[in-house]
Coordinates of C-alpha atoms in Angstrom, one line a residue:
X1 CA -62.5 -0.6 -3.6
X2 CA -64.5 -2.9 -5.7
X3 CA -65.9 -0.7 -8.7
X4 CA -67.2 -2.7 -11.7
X5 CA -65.7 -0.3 -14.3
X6 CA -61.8 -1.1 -13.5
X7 CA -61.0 -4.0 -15.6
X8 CA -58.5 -6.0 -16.8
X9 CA -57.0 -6.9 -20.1
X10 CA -59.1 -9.6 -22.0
X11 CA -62.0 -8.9 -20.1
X12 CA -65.4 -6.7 -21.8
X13 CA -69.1 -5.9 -20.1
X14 CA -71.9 -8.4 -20.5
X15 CA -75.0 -7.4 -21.9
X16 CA -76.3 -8.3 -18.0
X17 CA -78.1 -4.7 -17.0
X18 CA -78.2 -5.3 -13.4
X19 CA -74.1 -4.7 -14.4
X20 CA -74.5 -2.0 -16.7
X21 CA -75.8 0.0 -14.2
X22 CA -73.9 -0.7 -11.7
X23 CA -70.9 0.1 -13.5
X24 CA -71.9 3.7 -13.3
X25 CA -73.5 3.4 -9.4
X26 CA -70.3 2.2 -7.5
X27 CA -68.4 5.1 -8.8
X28 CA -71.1 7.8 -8.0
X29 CA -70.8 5.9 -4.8
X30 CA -67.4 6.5 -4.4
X31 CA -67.7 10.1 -6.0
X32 CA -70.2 11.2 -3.6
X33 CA -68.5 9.1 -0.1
X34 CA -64.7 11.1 -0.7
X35 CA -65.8 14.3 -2.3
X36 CA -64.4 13.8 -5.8
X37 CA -62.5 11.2 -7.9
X38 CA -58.7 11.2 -6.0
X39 CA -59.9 8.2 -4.3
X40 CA -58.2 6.5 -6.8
X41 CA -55.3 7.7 -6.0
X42 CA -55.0 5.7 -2.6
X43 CA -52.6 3.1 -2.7
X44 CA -55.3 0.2 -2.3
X45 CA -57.4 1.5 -4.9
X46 CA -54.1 2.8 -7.0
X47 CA -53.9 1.5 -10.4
X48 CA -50.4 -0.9 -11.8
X49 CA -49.9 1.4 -14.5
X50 CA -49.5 5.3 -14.4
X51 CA -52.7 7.4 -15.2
X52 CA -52.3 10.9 -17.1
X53 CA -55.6 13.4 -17.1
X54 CA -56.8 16.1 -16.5
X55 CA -58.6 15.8 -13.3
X56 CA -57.2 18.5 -10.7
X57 CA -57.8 19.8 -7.2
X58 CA -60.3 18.4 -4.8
X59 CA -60.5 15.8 -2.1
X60 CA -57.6 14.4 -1.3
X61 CA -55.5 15.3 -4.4
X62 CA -51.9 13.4 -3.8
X63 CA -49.8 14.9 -6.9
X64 CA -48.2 17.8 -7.4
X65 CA -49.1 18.4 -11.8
X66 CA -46.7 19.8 -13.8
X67 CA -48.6 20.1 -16.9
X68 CA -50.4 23.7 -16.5
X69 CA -52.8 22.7 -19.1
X70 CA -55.5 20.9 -17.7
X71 CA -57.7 20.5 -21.2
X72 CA -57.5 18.8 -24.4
X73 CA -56.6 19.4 -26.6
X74 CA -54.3 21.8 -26.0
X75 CA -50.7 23.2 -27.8
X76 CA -48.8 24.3 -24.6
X77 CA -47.7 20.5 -23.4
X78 CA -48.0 18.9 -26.8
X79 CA -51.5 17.8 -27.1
X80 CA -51.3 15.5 -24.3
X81 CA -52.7 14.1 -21.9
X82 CA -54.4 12.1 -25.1
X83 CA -56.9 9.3 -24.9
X84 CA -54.6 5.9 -25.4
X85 CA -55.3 3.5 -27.6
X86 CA -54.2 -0.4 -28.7
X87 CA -51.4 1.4 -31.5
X88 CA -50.8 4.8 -28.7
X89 CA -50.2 5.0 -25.4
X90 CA -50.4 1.2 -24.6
X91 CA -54.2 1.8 -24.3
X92 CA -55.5 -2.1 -24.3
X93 CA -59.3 -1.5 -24.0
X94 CA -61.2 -1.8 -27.4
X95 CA -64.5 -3.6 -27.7
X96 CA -64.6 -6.8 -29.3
X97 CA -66.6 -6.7 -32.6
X98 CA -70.3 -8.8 -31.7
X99 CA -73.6 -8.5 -32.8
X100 CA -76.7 -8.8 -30.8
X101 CA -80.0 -9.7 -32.1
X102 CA -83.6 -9.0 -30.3
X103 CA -85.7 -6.5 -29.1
X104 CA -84.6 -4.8 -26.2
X105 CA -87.5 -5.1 -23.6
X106 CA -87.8 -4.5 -19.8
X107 CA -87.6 -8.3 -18.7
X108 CA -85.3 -10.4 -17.5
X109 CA -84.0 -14.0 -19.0
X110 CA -86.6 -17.2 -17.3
X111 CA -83.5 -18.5 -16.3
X112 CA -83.5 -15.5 -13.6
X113 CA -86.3 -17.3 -12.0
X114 CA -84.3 -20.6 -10.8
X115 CA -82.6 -19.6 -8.1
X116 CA -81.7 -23.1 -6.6
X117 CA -79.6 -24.6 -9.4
X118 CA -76.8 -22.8 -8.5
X119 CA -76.8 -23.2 -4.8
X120 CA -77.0 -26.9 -5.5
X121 CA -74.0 -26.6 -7.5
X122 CA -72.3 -25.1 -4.6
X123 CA -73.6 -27.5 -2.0
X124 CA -72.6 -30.7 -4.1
X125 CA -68.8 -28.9 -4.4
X126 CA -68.5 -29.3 -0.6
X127 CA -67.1 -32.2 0.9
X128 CA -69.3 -33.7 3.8
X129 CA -67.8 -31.7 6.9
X130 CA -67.8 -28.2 4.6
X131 CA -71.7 -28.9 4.2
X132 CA -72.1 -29.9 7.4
X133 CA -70.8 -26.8 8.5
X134 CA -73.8 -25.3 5.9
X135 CA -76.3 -27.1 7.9
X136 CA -75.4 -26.3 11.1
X137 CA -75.5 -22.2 10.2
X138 CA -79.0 -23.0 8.5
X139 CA -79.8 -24.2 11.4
X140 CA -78.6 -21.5 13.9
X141 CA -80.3 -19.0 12.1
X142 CA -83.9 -21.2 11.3
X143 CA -84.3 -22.0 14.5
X144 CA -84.7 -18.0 16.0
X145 CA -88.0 -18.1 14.2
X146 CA -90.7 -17.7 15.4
X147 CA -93.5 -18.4 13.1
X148 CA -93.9 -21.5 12.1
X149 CA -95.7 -20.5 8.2
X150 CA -91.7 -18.8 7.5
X151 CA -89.7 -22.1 9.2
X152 CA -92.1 -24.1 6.7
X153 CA -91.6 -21.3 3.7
X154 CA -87.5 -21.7 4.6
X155 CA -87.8 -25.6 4.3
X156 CA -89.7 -25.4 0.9
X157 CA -86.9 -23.7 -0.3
X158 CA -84.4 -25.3 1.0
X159 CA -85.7 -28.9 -0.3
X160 CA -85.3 -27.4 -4.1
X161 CA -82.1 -26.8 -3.5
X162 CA -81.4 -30.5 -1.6
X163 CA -83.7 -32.8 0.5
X164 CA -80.8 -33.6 2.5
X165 CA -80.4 -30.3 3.7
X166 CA -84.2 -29.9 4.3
X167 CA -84.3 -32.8 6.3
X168 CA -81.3 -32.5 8.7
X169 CA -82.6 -28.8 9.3
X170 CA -86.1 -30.0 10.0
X171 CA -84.8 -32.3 12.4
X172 CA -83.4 -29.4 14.3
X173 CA -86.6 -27.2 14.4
X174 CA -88.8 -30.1 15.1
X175 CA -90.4 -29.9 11.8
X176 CA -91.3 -32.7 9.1
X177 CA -89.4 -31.6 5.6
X178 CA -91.3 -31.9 2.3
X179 CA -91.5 -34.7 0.3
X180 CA -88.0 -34.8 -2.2
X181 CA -88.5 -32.7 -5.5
X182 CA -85.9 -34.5 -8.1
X183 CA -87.4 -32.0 -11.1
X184 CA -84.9 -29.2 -9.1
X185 CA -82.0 -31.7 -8.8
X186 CA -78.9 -31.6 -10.7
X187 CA -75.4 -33.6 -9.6
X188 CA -72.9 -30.8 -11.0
X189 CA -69.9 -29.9 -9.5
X190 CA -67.1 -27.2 -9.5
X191 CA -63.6 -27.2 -8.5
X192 CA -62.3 -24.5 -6.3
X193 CA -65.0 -24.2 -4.0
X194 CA -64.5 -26.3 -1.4
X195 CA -61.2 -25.4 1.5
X196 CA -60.4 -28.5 3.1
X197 CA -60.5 -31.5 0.1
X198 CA -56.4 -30.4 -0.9
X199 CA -53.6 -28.6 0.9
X200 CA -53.1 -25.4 0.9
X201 CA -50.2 -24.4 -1.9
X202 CA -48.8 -21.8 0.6
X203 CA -48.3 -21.2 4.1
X204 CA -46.8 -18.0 3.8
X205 CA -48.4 -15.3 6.1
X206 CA -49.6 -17.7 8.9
X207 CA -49.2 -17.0 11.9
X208 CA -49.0 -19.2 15.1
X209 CA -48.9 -18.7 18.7
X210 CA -46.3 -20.3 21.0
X211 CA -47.3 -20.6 24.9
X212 CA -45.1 -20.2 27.4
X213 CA -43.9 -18.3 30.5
X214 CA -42.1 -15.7 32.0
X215 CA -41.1 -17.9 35.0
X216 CA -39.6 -20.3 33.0
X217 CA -37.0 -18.7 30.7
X218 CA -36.5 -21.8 29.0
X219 CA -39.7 -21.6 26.9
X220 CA -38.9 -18.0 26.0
X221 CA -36.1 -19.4 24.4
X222 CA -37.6 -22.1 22.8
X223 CA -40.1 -20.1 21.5
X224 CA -37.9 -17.1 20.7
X225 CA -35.6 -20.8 18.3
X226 CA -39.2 -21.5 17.1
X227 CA -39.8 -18.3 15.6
X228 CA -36.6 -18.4 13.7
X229 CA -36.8 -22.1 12.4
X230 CA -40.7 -20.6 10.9
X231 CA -39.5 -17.7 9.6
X232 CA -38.1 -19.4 6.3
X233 CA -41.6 -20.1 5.8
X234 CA -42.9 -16.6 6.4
X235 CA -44.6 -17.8 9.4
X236 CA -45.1 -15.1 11.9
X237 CA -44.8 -16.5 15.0
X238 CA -46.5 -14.8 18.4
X239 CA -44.7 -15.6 21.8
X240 CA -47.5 -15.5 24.1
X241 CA -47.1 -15.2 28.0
X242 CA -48.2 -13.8 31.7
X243 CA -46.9 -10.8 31.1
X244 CA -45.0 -8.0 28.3
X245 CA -41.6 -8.8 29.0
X246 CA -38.3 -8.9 25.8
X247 CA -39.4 -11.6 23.6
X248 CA -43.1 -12.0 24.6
X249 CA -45.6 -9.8 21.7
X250 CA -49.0 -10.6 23.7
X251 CA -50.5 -11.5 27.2
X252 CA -52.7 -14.3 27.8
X253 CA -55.4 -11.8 29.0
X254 CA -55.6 -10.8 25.3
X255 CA -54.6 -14.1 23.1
X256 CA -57.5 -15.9 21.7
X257 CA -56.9 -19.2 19.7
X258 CA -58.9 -17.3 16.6
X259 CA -56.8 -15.4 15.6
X260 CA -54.0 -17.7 15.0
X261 CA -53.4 -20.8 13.1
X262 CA -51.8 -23.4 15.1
X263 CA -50.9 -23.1 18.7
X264 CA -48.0 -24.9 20.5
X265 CA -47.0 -25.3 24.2
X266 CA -43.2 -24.5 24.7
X267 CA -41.3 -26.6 26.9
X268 CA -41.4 -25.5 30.4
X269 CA -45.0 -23.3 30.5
X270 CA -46.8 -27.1 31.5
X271 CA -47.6 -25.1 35.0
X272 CA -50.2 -22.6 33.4
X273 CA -52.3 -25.8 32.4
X274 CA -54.3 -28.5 34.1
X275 CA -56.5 -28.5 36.9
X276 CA -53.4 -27.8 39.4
X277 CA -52.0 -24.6 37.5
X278 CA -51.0 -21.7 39.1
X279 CA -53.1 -19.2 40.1
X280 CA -52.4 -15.8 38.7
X281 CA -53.3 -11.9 38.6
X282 CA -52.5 -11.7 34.9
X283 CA -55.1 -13.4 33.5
X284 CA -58.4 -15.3 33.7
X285 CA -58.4 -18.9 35.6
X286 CA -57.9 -21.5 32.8
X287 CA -57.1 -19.5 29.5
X288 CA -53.9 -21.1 28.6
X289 CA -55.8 -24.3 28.5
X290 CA -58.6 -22.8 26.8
X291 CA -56.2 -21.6 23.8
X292 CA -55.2 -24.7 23.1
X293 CA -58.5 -26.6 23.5
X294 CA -60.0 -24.1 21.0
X295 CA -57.1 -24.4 18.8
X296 CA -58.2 -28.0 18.6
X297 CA -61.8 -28.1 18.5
X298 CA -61.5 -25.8 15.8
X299 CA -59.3 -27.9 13.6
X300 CA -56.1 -26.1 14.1
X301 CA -52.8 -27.9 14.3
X302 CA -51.1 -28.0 17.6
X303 CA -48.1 -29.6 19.4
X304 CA -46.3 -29.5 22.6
X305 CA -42.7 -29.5 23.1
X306 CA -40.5 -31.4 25.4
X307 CA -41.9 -31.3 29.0
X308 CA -45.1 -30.4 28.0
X309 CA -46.2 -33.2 26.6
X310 CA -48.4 -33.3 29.3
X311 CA -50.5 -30.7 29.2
X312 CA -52.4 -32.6 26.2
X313 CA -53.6 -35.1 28.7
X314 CA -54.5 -32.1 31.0
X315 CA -56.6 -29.9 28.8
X316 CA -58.1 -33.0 26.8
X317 CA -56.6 -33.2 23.8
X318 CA -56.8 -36.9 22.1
X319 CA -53.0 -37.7 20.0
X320 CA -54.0 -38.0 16.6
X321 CA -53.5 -35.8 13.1
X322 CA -52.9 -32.6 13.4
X323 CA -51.5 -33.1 17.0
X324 CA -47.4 -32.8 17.1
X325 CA -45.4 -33.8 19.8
X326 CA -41.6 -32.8 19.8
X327 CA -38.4 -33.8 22.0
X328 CA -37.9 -30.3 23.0
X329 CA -36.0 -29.5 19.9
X330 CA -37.0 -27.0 17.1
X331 CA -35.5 -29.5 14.5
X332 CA -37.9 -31.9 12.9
X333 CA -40.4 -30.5 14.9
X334 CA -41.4 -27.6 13.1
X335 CA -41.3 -29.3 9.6
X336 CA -43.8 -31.5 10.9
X337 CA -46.3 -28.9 12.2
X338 CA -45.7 -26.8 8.9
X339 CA -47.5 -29.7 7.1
X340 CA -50.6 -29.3 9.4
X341 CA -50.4 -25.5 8.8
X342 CA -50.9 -26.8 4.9
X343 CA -53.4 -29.0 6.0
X344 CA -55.2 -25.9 7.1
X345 CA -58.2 -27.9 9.2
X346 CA -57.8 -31.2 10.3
X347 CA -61.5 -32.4 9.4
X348 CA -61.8 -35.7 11.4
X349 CA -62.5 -33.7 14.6
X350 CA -65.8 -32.3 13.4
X351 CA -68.8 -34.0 14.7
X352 CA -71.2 -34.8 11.4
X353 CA -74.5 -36.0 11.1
X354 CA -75.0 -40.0 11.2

């Protein structure tokens, strides 16, 4: 639940009053969505350390309260609950001693009114196929306009944020961007924004599929060996076949590459791919193929094991990064593929502007 008004230690309220007041609206939100204040008292929204009151009864009360008296102060449990503080109670929330000078007036700061230098920021963070990615959602949603005065009004804004971006969207609504306004330009940066310029420093709760069949109980094996070689890494990993037999946890009919972060083709499933596969009940024509195609358009590692080396030539995927190709043993193989799994998107296969 996010609510404003839970902080951590080390951390106080801005004078911003667009937070002020919101540090009182998300919980009469919350108040007024579950009937009361035991919302808190879900585990998601549970605080680390324990919390003594005096709030009882309603909504989805959890505990069982010894202390009978619910006020304070009070003599019959010893005064407490009490309100905590730095020297009682481990209470760490004290405001810092500041002084602030001015009248207080209903305006807002003139820097409220730029509202480009900070996209900017964000844009010139991204490395080329991240913004490229930018320009291409820009450009999804600008070109379901339909009047021409609000495609114009999108571009205006867009070139005070970057003329680059203005002009590769105009290009794709068949409109002429303004003229470059350097007065809005700035060349700042900030780390941690973009995804794809470092490896990821984990791997751990990935999950990948392995492909293969139930008429070949070789790749069941393999995959079943796969899933324990991953499994040091904490990557889950989701056996994927015709049908639900022991050691298969989804159907093709219902596997889609987007939901998992690397695919590879177990030795032995090569007849569900390529333009001579066999026909089946089970699921629709092609979709074994089609997992692993989207697996690679979309940047995702992949690999194919021992006799299905194959298959890559079938469904049209190029050798390159990202692309793994073992002996048919789980050894060396799976080391290699959890360095693309770091990699997280294998950029180069991205088409960008020229």
């Amino acid at each position: 639940m996010f609510q404003p008004g839970h902080l951590v230690r080390g951390v106080d309220f801005s004078e911003d009053p667009l937070l002020q007041g919101r540090i009182y609206s998300y919980l009469d939100t919350q108040l007024n969505r579950h009937g009361g204040p035991n919302f808190e008292q879900l585990p998601i929204n549970r605080p680390h350390v324990p919390v003594h009151n005096n709030n009882r009864d309603g909504a989805g009360q959890n505990y069982i309260h010894l202390n009978t008296a619910a006020y304070s102060p009070n003599t019959l449990n010893a005064g407490s609950p009490k309100q905590a503080n730095q020297t009682v109670g481990n209470g760490f929330f004290t405001t810092p001693g500041r002084t602030v000078t001015g009248n207080l007036v209903r305006k807002t700061s003139p820097t409220f009114a730029d509202v480009w230098s900070q996209t900017r920021l964000f844009y010139n963070s991204l490395i080329p196929v991240e913004q490229q990615f930018l320009i291409n959602a820009i450009r999804f949603e600008t070109a379901q306009l339909k009047s021409s005065i609000v495609k114009s009004n999108v571009l205006i804004q867009l070139n005070r944020v970057s003329h680059d971006i203005a002009v590769r969207v105009a290009a794709a609504i068949g409109m002429t961007a303004p003229d470059a306004d350097p007065s809005f330009y700035n060349d700042n940066k900030t780390a941690f924004v973009s995804i794809f310029n470092t490896t990821l420093p984990t791997i751990a709760g990935f999950k990948i599929a392995v492909l293969a069949s139930v008429s070949s109980p070789g790749s069941l094996t393999q995959a079943a060996e796969l899933a324990t070689a991953f499994a040091p890494s904490k990557v889950t990993v989701a056996v994927i076949a015709e049908r639900l037999v022991p050691g298969v946890n989804a159907t093709y009919s219902a596997a889609d590459a987007s939901t998992f972060d690397g695919v590879i083709v177990a030795s032995g499933a090569e007849s569900l791919f390529g333009t001579n596969a066999t026909a089946s009940t089970f699921f629709p024509a092609g979709r074994p193929a089609q997992i692993l195609g989207d697996a690679y358009r979309w940047g995702k590692p992949v690999g194919v094991l021992g006799t299905a080396s194959g298959v890559l030539a079938a469904v049209g995927v190029p050798r390159g990064d990202g692309v793994y190709v073992g002996d048919g043993h789980a050894t060396g193989f799976v080391s290699g593929f959890e360095g693309g799994l770091g990699v997280f998107k294998f950029v180069g296969r991205f088409a960008l502007d020229s």
